[in-house]
PDB file of C-alpha atoms in Angstrom:
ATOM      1  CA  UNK A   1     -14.861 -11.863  12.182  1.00 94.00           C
ATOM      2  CA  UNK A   2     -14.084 -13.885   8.889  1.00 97.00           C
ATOM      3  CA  UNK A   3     -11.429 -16.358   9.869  1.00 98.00           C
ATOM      4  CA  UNK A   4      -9.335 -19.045   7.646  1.00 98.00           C
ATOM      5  CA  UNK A   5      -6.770 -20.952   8.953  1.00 98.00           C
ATOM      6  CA  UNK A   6      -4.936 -23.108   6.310  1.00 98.00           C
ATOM      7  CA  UNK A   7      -3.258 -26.572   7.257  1.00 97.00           C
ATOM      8  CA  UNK A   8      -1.016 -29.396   5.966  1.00 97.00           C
ATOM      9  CA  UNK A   9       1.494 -27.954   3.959  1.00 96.00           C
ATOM     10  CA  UNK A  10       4.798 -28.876   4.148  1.00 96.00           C
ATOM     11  CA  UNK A  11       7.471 -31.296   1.654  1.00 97.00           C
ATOM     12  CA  UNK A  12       6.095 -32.970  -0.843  1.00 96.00           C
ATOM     13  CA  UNK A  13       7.759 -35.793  -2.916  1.00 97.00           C
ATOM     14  CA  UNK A  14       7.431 -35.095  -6.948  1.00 97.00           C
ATOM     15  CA  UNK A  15       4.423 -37.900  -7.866  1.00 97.00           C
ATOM     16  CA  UNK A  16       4.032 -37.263  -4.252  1.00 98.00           C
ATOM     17  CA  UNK A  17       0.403 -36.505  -2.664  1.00 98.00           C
ATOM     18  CA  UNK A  18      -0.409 -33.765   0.356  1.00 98.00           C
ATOM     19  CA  UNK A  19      -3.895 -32.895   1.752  1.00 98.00           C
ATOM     20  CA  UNK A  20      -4.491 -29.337   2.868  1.00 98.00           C
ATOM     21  CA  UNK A  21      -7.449 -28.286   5.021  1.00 98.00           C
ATOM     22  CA  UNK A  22      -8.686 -24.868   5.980  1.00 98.00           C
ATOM     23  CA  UNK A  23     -11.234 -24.582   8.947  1.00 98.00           C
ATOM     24  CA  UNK A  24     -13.580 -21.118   8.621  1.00 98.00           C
ATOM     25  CA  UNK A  25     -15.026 -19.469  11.087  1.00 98.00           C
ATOM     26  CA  UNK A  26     -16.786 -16.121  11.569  1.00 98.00           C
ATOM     27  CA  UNK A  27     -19.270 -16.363   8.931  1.00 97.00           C
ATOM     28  CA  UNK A  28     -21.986 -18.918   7.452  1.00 97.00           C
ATOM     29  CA  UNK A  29     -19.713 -21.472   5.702  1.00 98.00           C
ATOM     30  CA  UNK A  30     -22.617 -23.201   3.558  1.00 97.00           C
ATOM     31  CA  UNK A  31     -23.507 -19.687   2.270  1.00 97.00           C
ATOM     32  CA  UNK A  32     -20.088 -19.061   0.282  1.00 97.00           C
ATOM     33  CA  UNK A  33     -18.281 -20.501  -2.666  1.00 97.00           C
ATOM     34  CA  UNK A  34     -14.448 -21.010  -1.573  1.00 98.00           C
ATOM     35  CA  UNK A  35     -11.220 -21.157  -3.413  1.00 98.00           C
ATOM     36  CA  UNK A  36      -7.736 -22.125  -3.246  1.00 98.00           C
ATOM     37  CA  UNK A  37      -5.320 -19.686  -4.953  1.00 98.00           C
ATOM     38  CA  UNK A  38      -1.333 -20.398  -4.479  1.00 98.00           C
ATOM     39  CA  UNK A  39       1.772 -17.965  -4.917  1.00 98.00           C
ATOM     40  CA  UNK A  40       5.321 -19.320  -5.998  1.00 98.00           C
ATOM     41  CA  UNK A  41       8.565 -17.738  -4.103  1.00 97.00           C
ATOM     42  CA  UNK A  42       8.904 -14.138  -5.552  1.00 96.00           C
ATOM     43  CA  UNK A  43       5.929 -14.822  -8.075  1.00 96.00           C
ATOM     44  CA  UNK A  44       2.259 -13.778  -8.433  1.00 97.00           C
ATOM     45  CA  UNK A  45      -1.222 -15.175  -8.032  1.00 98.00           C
ATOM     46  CA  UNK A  46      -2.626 -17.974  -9.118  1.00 98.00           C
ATOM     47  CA  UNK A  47      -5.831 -18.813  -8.761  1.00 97.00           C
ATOM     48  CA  UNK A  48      -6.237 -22.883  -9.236  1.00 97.00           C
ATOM     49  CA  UNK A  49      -9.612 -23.932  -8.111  1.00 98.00           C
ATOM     50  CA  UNK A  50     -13.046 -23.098  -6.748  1.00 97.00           C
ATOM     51  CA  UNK A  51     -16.310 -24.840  -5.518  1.00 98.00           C
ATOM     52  CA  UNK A  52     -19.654 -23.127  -5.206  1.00 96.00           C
ATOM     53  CA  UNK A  53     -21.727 -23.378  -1.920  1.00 96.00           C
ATOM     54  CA  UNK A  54     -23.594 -26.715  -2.366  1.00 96.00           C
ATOM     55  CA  UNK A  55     -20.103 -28.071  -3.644  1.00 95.00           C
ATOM     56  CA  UNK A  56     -22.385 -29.114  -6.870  1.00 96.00           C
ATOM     57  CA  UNK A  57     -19.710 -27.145  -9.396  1.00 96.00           C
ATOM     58  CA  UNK A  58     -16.102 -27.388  -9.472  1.00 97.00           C
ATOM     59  CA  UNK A  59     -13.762 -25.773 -11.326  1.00 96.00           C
ATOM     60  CA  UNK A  60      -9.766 -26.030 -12.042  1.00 97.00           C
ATOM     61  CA  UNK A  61      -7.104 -23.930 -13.644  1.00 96.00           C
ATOM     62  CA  UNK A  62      -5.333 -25.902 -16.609  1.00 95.00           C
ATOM     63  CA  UNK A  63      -2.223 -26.407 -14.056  1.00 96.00           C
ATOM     64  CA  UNK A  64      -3.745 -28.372 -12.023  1.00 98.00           C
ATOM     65  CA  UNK A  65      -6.617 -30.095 -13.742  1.00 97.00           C
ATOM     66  CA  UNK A  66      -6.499 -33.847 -12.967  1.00 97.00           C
ATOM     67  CA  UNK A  67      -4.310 -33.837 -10.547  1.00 98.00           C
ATOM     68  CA  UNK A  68      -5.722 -31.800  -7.604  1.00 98.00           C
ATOM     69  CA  UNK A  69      -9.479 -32.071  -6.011  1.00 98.00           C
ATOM     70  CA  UNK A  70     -11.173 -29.685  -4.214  1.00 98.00           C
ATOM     71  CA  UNK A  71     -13.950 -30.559  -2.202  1.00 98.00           C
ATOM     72  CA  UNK A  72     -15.715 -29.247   0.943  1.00 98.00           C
ATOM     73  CA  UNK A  73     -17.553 -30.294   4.391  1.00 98.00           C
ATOM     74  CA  UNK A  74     -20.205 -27.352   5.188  1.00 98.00           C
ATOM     75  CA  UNK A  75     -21.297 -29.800   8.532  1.00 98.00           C
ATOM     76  CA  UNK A  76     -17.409 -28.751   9.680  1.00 98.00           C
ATOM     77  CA  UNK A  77     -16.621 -25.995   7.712  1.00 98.00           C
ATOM     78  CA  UNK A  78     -14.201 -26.899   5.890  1.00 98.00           C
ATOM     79  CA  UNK A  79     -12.290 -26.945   2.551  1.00 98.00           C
ATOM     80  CA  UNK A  80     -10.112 -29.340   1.263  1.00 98.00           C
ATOM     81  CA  UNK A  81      -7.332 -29.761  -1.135  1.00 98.00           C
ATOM     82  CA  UNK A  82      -5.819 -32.856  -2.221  1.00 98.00           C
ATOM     83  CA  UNK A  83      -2.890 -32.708  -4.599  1.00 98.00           C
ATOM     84  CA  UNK A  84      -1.552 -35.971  -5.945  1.00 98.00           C
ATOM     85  CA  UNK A  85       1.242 -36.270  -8.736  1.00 98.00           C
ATOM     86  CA  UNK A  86       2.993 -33.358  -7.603  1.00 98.00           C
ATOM     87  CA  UNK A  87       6.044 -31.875  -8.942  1.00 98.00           C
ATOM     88  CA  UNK A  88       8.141 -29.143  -8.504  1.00 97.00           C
ATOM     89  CA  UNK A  89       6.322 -26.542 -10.044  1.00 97.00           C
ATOM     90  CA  UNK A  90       3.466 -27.054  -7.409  1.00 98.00           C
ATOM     91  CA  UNK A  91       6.057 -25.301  -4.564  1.00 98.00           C
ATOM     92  CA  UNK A  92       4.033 -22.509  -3.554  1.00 98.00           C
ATOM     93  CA  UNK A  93       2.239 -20.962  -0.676  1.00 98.00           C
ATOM     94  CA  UNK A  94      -1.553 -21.976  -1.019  1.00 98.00           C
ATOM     95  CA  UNK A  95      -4.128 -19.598   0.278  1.00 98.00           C
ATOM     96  CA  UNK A  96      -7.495 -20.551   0.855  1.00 98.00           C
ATOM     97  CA  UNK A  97      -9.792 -17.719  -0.245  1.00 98.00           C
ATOM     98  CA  UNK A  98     -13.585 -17.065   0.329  1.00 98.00           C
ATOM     99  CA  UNK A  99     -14.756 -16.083  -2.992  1.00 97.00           C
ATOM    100  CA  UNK A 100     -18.043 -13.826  -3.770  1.00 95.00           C
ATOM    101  CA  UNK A 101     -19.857 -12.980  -6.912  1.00 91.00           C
ATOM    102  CA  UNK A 102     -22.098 -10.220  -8.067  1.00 90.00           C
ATOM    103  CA  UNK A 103     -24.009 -10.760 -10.792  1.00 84.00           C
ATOM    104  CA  UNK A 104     -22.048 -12.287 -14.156  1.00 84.00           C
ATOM    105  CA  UNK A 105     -19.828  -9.755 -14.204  1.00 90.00           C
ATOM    106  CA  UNK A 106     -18.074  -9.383 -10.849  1.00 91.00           C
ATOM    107  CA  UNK A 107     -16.173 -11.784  -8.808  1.00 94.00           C
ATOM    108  CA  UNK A 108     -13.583 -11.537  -6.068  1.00 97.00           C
ATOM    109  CA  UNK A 109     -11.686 -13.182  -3.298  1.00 98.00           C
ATOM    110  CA  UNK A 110     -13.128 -10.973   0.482  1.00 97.00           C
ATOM    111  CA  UNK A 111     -11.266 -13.260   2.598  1.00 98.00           C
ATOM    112  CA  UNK A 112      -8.325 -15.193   2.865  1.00 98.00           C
ATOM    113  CA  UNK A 113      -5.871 -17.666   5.187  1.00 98.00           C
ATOM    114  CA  UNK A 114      -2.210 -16.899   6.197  1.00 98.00           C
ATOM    115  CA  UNK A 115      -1.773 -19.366   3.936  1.00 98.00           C
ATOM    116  CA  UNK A 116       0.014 -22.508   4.254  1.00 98.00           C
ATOM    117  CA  UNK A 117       3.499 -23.458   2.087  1.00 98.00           C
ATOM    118  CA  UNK A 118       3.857 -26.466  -0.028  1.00 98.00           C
ATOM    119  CA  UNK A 119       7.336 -27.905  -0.656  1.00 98.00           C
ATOM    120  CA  UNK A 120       8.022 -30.450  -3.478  1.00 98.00           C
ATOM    121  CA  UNK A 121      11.552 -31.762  -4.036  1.00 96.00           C
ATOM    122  CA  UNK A 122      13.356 -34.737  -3.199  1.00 94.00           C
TER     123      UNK A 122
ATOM    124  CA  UNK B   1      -7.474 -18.200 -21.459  1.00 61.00           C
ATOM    125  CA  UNK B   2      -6.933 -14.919 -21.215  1.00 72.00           C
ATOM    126  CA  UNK B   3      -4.010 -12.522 -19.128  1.00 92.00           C
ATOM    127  CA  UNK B   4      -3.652  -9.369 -17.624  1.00 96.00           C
ATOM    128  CA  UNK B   5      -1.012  -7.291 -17.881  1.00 97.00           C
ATOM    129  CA  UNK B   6       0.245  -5.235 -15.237  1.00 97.00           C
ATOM    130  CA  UNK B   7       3.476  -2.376 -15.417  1.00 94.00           C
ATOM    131  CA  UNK B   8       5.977  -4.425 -12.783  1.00 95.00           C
ATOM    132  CA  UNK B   9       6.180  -1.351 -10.832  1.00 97.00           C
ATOM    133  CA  UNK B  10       5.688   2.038  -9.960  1.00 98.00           C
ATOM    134  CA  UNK B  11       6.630   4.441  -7.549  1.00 97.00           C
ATOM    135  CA  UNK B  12       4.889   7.820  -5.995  1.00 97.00           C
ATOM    136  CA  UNK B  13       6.490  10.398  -3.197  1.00 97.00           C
ATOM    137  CA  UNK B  14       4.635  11.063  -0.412  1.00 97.00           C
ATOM    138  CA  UNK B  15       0.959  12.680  -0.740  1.00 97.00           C
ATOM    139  CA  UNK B  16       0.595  12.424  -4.078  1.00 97.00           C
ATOM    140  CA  UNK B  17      -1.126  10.239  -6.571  1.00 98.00           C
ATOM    141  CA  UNK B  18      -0.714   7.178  -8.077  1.00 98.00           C
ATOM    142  CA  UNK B  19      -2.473   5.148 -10.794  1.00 98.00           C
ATOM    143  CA  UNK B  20      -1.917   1.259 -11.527  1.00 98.00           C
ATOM    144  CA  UNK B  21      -3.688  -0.193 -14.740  1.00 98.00           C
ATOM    145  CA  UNK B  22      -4.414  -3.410 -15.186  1.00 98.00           C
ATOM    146  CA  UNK B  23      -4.911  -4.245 -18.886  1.00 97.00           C
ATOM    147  CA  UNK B  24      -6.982  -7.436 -20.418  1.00 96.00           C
ATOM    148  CA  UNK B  25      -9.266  -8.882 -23.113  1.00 94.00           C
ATOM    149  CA  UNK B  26     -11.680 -10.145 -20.095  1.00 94.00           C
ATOM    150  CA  UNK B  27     -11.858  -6.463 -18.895  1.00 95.00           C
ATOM    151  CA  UNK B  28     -14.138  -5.560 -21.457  1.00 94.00           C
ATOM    152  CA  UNK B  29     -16.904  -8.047 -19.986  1.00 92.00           C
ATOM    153  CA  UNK B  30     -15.838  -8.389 -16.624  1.00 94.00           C
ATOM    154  CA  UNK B  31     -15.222  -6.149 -13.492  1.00 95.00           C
ATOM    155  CA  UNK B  32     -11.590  -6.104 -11.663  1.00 97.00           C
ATOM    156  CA  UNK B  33     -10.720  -6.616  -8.354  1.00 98.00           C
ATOM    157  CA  UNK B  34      -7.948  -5.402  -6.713  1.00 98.00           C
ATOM    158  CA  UNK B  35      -5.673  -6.620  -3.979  1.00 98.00           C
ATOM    159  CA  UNK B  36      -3.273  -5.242  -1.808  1.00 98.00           C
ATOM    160  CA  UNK B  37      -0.155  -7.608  -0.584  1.00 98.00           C
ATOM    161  CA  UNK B  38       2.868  -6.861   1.811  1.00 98.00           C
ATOM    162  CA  UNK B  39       6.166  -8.832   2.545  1.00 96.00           C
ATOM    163  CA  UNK B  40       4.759 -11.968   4.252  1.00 96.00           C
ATOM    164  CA  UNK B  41       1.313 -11.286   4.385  1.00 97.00           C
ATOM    165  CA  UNK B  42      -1.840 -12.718   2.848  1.00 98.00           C
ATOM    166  CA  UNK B  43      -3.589 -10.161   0.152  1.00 98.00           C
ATOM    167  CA  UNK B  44      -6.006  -7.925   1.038  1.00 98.00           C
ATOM    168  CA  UNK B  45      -8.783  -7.001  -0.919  1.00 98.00           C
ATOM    169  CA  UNK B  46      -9.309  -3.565  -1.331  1.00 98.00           C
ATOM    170  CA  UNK B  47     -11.614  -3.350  -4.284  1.00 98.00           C
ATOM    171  CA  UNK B  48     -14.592  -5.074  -5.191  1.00 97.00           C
ATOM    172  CA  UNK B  49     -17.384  -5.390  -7.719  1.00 94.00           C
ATOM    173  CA  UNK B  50     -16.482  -2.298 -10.034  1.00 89.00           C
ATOM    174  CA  UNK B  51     -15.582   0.344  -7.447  1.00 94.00           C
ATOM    175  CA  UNK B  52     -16.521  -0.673  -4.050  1.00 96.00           C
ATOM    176  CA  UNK B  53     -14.228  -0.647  -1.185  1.00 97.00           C
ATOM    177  CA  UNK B  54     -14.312  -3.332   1.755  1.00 96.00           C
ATOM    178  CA  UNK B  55     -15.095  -1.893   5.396  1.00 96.00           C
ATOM    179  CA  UNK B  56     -11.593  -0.681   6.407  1.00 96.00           C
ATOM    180  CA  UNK B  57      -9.871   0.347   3.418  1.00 97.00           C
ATOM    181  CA  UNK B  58      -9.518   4.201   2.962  1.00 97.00           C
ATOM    182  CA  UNK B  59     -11.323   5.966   0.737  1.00 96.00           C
ATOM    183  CA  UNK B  60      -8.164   7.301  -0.759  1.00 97.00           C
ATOM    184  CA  UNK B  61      -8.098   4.074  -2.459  1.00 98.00           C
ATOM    185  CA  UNK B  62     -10.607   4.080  -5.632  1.00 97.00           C
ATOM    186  CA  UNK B  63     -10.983   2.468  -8.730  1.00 97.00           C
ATOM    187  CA  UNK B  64     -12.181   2.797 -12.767  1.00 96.00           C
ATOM    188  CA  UNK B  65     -12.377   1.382 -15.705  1.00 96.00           C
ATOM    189  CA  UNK B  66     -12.521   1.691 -19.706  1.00 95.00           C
ATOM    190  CA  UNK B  67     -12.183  -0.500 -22.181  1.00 95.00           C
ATOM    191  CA  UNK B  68      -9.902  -3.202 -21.954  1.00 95.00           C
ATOM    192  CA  UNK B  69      -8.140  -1.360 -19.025  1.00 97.00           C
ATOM    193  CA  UNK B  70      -8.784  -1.162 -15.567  1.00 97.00           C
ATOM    194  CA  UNK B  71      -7.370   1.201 -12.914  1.00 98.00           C
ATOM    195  CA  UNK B  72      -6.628   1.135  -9.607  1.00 98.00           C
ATOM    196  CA  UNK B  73      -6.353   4.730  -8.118  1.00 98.00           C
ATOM    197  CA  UNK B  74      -4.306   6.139  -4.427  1.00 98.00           C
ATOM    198  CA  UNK B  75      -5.022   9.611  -3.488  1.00 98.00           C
ATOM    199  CA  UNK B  76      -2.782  10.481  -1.698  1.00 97.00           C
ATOM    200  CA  UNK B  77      -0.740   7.867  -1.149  1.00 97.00           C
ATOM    201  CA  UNK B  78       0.616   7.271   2.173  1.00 97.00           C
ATOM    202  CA  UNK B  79       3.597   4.999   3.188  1.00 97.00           C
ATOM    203  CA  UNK B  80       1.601   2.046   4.833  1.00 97.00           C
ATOM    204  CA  UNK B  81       0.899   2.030   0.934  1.00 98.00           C
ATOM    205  CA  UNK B  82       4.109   0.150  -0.393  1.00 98.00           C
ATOM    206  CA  UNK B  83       2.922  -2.648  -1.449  1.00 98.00           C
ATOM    207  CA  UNK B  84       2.080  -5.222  -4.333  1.00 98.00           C
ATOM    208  CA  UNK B  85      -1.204  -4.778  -6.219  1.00 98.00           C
ATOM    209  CA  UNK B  86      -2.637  -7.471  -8.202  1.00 98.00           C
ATOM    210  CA  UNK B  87      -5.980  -7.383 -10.162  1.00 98.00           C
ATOM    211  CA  UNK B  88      -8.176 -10.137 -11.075  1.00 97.00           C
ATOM    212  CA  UNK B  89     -11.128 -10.755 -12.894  1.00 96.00           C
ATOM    213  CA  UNK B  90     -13.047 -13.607 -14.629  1.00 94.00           C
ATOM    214  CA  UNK B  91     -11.343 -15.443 -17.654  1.00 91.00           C
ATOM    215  CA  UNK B  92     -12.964 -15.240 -20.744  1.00 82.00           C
ATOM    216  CA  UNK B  93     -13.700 -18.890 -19.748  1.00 78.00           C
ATOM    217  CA  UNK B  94     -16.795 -17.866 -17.577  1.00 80.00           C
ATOM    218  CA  UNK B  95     -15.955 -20.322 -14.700  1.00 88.00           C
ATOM    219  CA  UNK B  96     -12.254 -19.603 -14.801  1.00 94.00           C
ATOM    220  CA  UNK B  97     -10.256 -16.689 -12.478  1.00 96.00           C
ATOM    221  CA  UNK B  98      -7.199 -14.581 -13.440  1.00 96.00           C
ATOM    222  CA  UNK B  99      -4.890 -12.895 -11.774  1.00 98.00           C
ATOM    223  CA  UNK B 100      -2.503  -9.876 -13.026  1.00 97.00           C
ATOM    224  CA  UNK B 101       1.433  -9.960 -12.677  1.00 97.00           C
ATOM    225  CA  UNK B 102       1.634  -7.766 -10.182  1.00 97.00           C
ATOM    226  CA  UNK B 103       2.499  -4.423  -9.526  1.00 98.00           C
ATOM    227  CA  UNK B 104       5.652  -3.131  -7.389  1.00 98.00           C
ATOM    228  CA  UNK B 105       4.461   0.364  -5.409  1.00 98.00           C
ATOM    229  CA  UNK B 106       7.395   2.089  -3.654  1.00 98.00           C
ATOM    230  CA  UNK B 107       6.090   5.183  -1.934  1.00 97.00           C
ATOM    231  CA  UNK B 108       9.134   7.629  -1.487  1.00 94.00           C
TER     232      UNK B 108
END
């Protein structure tokens, strides 16, 4: 089965950096575009980034644009987040997500991690 | 960019049912999904490309759309049910994803 197992949360400084990593297994890794979507204490969804199969397009939510890069290794199956310049605002638990599309018109998130929480004070 | 708007919650006794709507600009070109999320848990898709459930999720769980609104639909709604639901769809930026605010279901 589909498995996604999030790592390298924890506390961040603010202009701090963290990497997180999330190892896949159950499924052909190359085949899917992945995301990373986050959740603040008592708030909602966020989706913040995703990368297609080849890792050839890359995309970012405003929030996060310029300071955090996704990127992936399909030889270990992995996806990758590095967030530099953080602040508080960033505190969240980040879920790595595999992401699917139909067509133009229909995307959504089939898998995802446990999740891993990010921390940002001082 | 655009949002969805979601009522913050909702509630629904026991066996009966319960609609959540899910209301955006991007709805009128793009399909929601919706997800299912419980105290401490990861979400949990449970409706996909227009109105297609994942292998798993009851069929009492169904969904529609119209418009700029989307719906998310439990027949019969049974207490494993209490939950948050959150839609999502594309952003009128093409490569872009949004998610709704959330919804609040208390089953009573």
């Amino acid at each position: 089965q589909v498995q996604l197992v999030e790592s390298g949360g924890g506390l961040g400084k603010p202009g701090g950096s963290l990497r997180l990593s999330c190892a896949a297994s159950g499924f052909t890794f190359s085949n899917y575009y992945m995301a990373w979507i986050r959740q603040a204490p008592g708030k909602g969804l966020e989706w913040i980034s995703h990368i297609t199969d080849s890792g050839s397009g890359i995309y970012y939510a405003d929030s996060v644009k310029g300071r955090f890069t996704i990127s992936r290794d399909n030889a270990k199956n992995s996806l990758y987040l590095q967030m530099t310049s953080l602040r508080a605002e960033d505190t969240a638990v980040y879920y790595c997500a595999r992401y699917d599309v139909s067509g133009w018109d229909s995307t959504w998130f089939d898998s995802w991690g446990q999740g891993t929480l990010v921390t940002v004070s001082s | 960019s655009s949002d969805l708007t979601q009522g913050p919650a909702v509630s629904v006794a026991l066996g009966q049912t319960v609609r959540i709507t899910c209301q955006g600009n991007s709805l009128r070109s793009f399909y929601a999904s919706w997800y299912q999320q419980k105290p401490g848990q990861a979400p949990l898709l449970v409706i996909y490309d227009k109105d297609k459930r994942p292998s798993g999720i009851p069929d009492r769980f169904s969904a529609s759309s119209s418009g700029n609104t989307a719906s998310l639909t439990i027949t019969g709604a049974q207490a494993e049910d209490e939950a948050d639901y959150y839609c999502s769809s594309r952003d009128s930026n093409y490569n872009h994803v949004i998610f709704g605010g959330g919804t609040k279901l208390t089953v009573l």
